[in-house]
Coordinates of C-alpha atoms in Angstrom, one line a residue:
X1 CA 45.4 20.9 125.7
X2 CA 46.4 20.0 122.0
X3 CA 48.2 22.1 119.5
X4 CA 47.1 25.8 118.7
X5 CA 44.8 25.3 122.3
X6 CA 42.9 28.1 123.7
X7 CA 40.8 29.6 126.9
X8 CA 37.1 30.2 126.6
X9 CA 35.7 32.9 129.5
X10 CA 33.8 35.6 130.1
X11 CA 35.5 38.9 129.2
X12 CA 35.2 41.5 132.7
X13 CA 37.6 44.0 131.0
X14 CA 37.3 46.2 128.1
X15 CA 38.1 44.4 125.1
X16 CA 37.5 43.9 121.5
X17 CA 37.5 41.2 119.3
X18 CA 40.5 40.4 117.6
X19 CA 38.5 39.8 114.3
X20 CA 35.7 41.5 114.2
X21 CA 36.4 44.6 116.6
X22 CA 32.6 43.7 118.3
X23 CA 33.3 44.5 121.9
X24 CA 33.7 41.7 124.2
X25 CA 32.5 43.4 127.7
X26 CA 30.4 41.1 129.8
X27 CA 30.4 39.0 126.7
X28 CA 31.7 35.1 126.3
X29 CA 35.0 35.2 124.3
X30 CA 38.2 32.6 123.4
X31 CA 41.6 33.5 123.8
X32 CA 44.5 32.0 121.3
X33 CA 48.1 32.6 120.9
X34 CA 47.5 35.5 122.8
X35 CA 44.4 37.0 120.9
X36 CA 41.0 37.4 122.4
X37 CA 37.9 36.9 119.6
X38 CA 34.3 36.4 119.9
X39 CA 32.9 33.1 120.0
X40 CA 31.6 33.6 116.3
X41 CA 35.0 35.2 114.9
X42 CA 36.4 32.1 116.8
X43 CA 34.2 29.4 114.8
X44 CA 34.6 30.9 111.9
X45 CA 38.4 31.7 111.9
X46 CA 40.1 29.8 114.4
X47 CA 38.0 26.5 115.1
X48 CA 39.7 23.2 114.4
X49 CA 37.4 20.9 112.2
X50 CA 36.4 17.4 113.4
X51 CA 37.5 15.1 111.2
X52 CA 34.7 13.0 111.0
X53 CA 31.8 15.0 110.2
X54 CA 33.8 18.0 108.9
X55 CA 32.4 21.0 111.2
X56 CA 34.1 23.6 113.3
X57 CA 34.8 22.3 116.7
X58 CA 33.0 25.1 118.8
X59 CA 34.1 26.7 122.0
X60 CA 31.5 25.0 123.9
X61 CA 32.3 21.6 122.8
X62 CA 34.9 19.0 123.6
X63 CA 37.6 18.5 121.5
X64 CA 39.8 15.5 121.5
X65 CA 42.8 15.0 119.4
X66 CA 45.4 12.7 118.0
X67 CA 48.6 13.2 115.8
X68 CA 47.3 16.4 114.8
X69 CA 43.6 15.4 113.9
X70 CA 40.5 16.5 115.7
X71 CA 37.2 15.1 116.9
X72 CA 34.1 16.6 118.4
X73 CA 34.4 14.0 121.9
X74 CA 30.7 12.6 120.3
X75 CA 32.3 11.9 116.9
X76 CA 35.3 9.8 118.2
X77 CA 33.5 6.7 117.5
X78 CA 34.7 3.0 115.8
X79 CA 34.5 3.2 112.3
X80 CA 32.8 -0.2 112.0
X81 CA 30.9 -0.9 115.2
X82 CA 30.1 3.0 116.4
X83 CA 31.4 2.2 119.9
X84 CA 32.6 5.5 121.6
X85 CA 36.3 5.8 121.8
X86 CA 36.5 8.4 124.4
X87 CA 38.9 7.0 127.5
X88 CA 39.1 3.4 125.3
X89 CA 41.6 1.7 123.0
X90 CA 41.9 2.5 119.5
X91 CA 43.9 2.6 116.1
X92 CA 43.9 5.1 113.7
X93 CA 43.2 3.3 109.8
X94 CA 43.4 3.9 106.3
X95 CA 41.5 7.0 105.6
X96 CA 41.7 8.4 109.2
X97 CA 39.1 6.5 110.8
X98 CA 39.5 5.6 114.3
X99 CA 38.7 2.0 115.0
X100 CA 38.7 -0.1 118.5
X101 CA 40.7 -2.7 119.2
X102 CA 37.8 -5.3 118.9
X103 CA 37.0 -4.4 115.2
X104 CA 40.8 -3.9 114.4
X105 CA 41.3 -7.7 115.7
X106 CA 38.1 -9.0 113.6
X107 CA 38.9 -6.7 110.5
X108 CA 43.2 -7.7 110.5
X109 CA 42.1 -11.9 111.6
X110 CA 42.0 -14.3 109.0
X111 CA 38.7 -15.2 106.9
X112 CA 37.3 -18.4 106.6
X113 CA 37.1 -20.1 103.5
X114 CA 33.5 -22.1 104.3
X115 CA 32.0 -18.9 105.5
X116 CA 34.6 -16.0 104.6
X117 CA 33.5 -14.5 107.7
X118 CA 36.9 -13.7 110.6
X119 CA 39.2 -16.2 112.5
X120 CA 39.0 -14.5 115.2
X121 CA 41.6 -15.8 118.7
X122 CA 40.2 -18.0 120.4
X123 CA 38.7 -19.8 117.3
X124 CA 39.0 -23.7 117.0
X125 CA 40.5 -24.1 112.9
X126 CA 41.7 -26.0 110.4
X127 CA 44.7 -24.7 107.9
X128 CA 45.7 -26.4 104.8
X129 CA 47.8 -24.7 102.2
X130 CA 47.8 -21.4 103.5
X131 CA 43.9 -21.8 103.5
X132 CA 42.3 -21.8 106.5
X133 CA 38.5 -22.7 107.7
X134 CA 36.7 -22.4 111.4
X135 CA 36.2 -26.0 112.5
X136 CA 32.9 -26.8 112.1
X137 CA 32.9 -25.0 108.4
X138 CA 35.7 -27.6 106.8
X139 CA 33.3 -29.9 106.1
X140 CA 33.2 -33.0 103.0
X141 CA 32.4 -32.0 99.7
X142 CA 30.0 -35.3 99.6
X143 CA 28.4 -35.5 102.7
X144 CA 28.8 -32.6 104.0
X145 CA 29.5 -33.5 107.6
X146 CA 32.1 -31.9 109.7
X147 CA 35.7 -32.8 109.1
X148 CA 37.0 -30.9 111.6
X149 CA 40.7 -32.0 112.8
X150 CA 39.9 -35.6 111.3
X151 CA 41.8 -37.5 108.2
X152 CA 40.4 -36.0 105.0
X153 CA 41.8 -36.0 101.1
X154 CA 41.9 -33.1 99.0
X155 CA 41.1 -33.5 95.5
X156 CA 41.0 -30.1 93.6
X157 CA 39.2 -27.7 95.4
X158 CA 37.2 -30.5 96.9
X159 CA 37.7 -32.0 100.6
X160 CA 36.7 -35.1 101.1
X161 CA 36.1 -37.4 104.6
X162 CA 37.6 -40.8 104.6
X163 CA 34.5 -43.1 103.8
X164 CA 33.4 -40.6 100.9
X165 CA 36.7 -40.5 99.5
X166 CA 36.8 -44.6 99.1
X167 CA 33.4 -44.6 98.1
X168 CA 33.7 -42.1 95.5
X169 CA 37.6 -42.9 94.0
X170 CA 39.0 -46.2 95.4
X171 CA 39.1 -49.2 93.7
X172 CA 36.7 -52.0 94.4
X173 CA 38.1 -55.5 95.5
X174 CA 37.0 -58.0 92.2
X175 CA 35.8 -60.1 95.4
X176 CA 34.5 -58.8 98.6
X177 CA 33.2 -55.2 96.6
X178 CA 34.7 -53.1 99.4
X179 CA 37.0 -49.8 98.3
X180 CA 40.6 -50.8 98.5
X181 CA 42.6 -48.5 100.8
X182 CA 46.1 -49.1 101.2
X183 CA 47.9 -52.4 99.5
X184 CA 46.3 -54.7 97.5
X185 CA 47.6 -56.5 94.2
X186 CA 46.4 -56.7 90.6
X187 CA 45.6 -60.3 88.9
X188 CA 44.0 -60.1 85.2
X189 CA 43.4 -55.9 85.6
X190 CA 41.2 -56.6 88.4
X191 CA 42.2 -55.3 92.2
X192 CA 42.2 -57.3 95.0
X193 CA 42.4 -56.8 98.9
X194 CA 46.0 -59.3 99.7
X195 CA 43.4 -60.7 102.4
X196 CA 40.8 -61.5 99.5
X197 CA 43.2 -63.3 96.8
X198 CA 43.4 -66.6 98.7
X199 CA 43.4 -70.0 97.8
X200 CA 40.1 -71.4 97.7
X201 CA 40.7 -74.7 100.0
X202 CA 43.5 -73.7 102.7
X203 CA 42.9 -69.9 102.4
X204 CA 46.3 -69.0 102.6
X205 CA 47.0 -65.4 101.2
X206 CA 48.2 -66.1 97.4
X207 CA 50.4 -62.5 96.8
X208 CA 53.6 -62.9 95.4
X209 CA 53.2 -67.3 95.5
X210 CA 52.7 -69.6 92.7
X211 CA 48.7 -70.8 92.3
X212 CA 46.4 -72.1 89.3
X213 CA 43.1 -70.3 88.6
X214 CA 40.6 -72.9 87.9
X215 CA 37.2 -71.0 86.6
X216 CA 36.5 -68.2 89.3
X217 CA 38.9 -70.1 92.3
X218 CA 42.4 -70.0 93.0
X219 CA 44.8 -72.9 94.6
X220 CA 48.4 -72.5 96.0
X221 CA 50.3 -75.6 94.8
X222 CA 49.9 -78.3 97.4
X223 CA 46.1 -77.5 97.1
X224 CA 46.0 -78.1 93.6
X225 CA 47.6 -81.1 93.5
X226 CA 45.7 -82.6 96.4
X227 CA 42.3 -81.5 95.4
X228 CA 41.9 -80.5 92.0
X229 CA 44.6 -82.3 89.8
X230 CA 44.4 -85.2 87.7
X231 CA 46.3 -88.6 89.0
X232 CA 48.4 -89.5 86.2
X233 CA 47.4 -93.5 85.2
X234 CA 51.3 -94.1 85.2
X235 CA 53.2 -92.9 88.5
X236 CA 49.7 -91.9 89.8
X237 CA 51.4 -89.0 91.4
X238 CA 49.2 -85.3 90.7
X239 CA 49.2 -83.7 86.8
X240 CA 49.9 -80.4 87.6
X241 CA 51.1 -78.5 84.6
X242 CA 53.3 -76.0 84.9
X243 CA 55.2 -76.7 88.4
X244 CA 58.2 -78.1 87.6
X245 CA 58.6 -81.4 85.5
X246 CA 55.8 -82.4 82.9
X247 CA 53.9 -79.4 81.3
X248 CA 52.3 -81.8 78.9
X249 CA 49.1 -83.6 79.3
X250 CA 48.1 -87.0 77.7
X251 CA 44.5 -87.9 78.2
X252 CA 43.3 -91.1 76.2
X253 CA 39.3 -92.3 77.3
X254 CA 38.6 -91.4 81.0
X255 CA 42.2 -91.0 82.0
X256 CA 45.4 -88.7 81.8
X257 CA 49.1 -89.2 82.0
X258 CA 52.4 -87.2 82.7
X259 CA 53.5 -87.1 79.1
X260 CA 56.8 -88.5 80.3
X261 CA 55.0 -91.5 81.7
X262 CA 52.4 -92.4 78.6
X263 CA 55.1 -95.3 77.5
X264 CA 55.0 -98.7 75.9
X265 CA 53.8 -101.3 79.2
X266 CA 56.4 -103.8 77.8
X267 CA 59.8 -102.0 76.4
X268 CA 59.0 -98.5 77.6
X269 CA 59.0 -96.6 75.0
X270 CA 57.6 -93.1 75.2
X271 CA 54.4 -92.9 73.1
X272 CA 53.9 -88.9 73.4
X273 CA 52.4 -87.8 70.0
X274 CA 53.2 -91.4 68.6
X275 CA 50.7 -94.4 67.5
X276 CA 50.0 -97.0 70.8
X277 CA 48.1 -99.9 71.1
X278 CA 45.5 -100.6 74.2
X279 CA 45.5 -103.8 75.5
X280 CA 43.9 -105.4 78.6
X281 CA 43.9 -101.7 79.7
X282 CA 47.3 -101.0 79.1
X283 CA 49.0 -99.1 76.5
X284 CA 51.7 -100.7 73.7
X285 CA 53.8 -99.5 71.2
X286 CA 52.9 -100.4 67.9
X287 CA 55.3 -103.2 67.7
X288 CA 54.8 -105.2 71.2
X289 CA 51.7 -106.5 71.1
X290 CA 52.6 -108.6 68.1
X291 CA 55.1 -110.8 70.7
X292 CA 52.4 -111.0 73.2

């Protein structure tokens, strides 16, 4: 019995009511604190109100109570669901409502950000910056598919899977077209996978070695010399300007010399950028052909 608690019988003695002096022989009655009152005077007066649909509590119903506050037994029910509460679990909320545990778990659990509905225990998830999504709702901003637990890059409020994300904001390799991942290297402001910036005869990777672009291909230096330089007419070694000795180029008719090696056939004179004479297919200062 709760606070203030009483005894409903039927009065055998001669009585009155407390209240409203009606006799109470052979008639139903309460008894409170000592006071015996009709069942009327009782409702009216002494009844506790339920709580939830704010009428008296009559003698002839069941009352259930909790820190003070009372319930007809059929109005103890969850707040959100309606599930009786009589002989269950429950908590008692913001604006006294009585809620079960279930509810108070779904209602208290995180919300999803895809479908704002609860994160419930038990639920597979995904948390990211204090966000957090139910597996199969962090999905890819492009395509839409599950993410899940997989690799993904956030970019704003934007999630996005691994082959959307290159797709969408990698840079494209100036050869092969495919998204550039990780690495690379830049040649002329255009981005290259390491394993696509090779020379063109041996492919050896080119990144961070010395090559010569010639038109669209590329040529580490023993390449270039064996394949694509000139033979200088003198020492008939490669022209390969700029590795090492011999940067300038001589070319007279069909052929090209070392600028070091265009010289005078009889007293070697260098002829670089000076007046020569051709003779029998070899080259003269201006002088030597006169002692010929």
């Amino acid at each position: 019995p709760g606070p203030g608690s009483y005894t409903v019988g039927t009065m055998s003695e001669r009585f009155d009511c407390h209240y409203c002096r009606d006799p109470l022989h052979g008639k139903k009655y309460v008894q409170k604190e000592g006071r015996h009152c009709c069942v009327k005077c009782f409702e009216k007066i002494c009844a506790n109100t339920c709580i939830e649909c704010k009428k008296p509590i009559g003698a002839d119903s069941k009352e259930l109570h909790f820190k003070n506050r009372y319930w007809h037994d059929n109005c103890f029910r969850c707040f959100k669901c309606y599930t009786s509460l009589v002989n269950e679990p429950f908590m008692l909320r913001e604006n006294n409502k009585v809620w079960c545990s279930n509810c108070t778990a779904t209602e208290d659990a995180p919300r999803c950000k895809g479908c704002f509905k609860p994160i419930i225990a038990g639920d597979q998830n995904v948390e990211y910056k204090k966000m957090v999504w139910h597996k199969d709702c962090f999905t890819c901003s492009q395509c839409k598919q599950v993410i899940g637990s997989g690799s993904f890059f956030p970019k704003g409020d934007d999630f996005y899977c691994v082959s959307c994300h290159e797709q969408k904001f990698a840079k494209t390799c100036a050869k092969c077209k495919n998204p550039i991942t990780s690495g690379g290297l830049t040649y002329q402001e255009k981005p290259w996978h390491s394993e696509c910036f090779i020379c063109s005869n041996c492919k050896k990777q080119l990144g961070g070695k010395r090559f010569t672009p010639v038109e669209d291909e590329f040529y580490c230096v023993e390449c270039y010399k064996e394949c694509v330089a000139k033979k200088c007419a003198g020492c008939k070694n490669p022209i390969t300007a700029g590795f090492g000795r011999g940067t300038s180029v001589v070319n007279y008719e069909d052929e090209s010399w070392h600028d070091y090696c265009f010289k005078c056939t009889k007293c070697a004179r260098p002829l670089a950028n000076k007046r020569f004479v051709c003779h029998n297919g070899k080259i003269y200062c201006a002088e030597c052909p006169k002692r010929l």
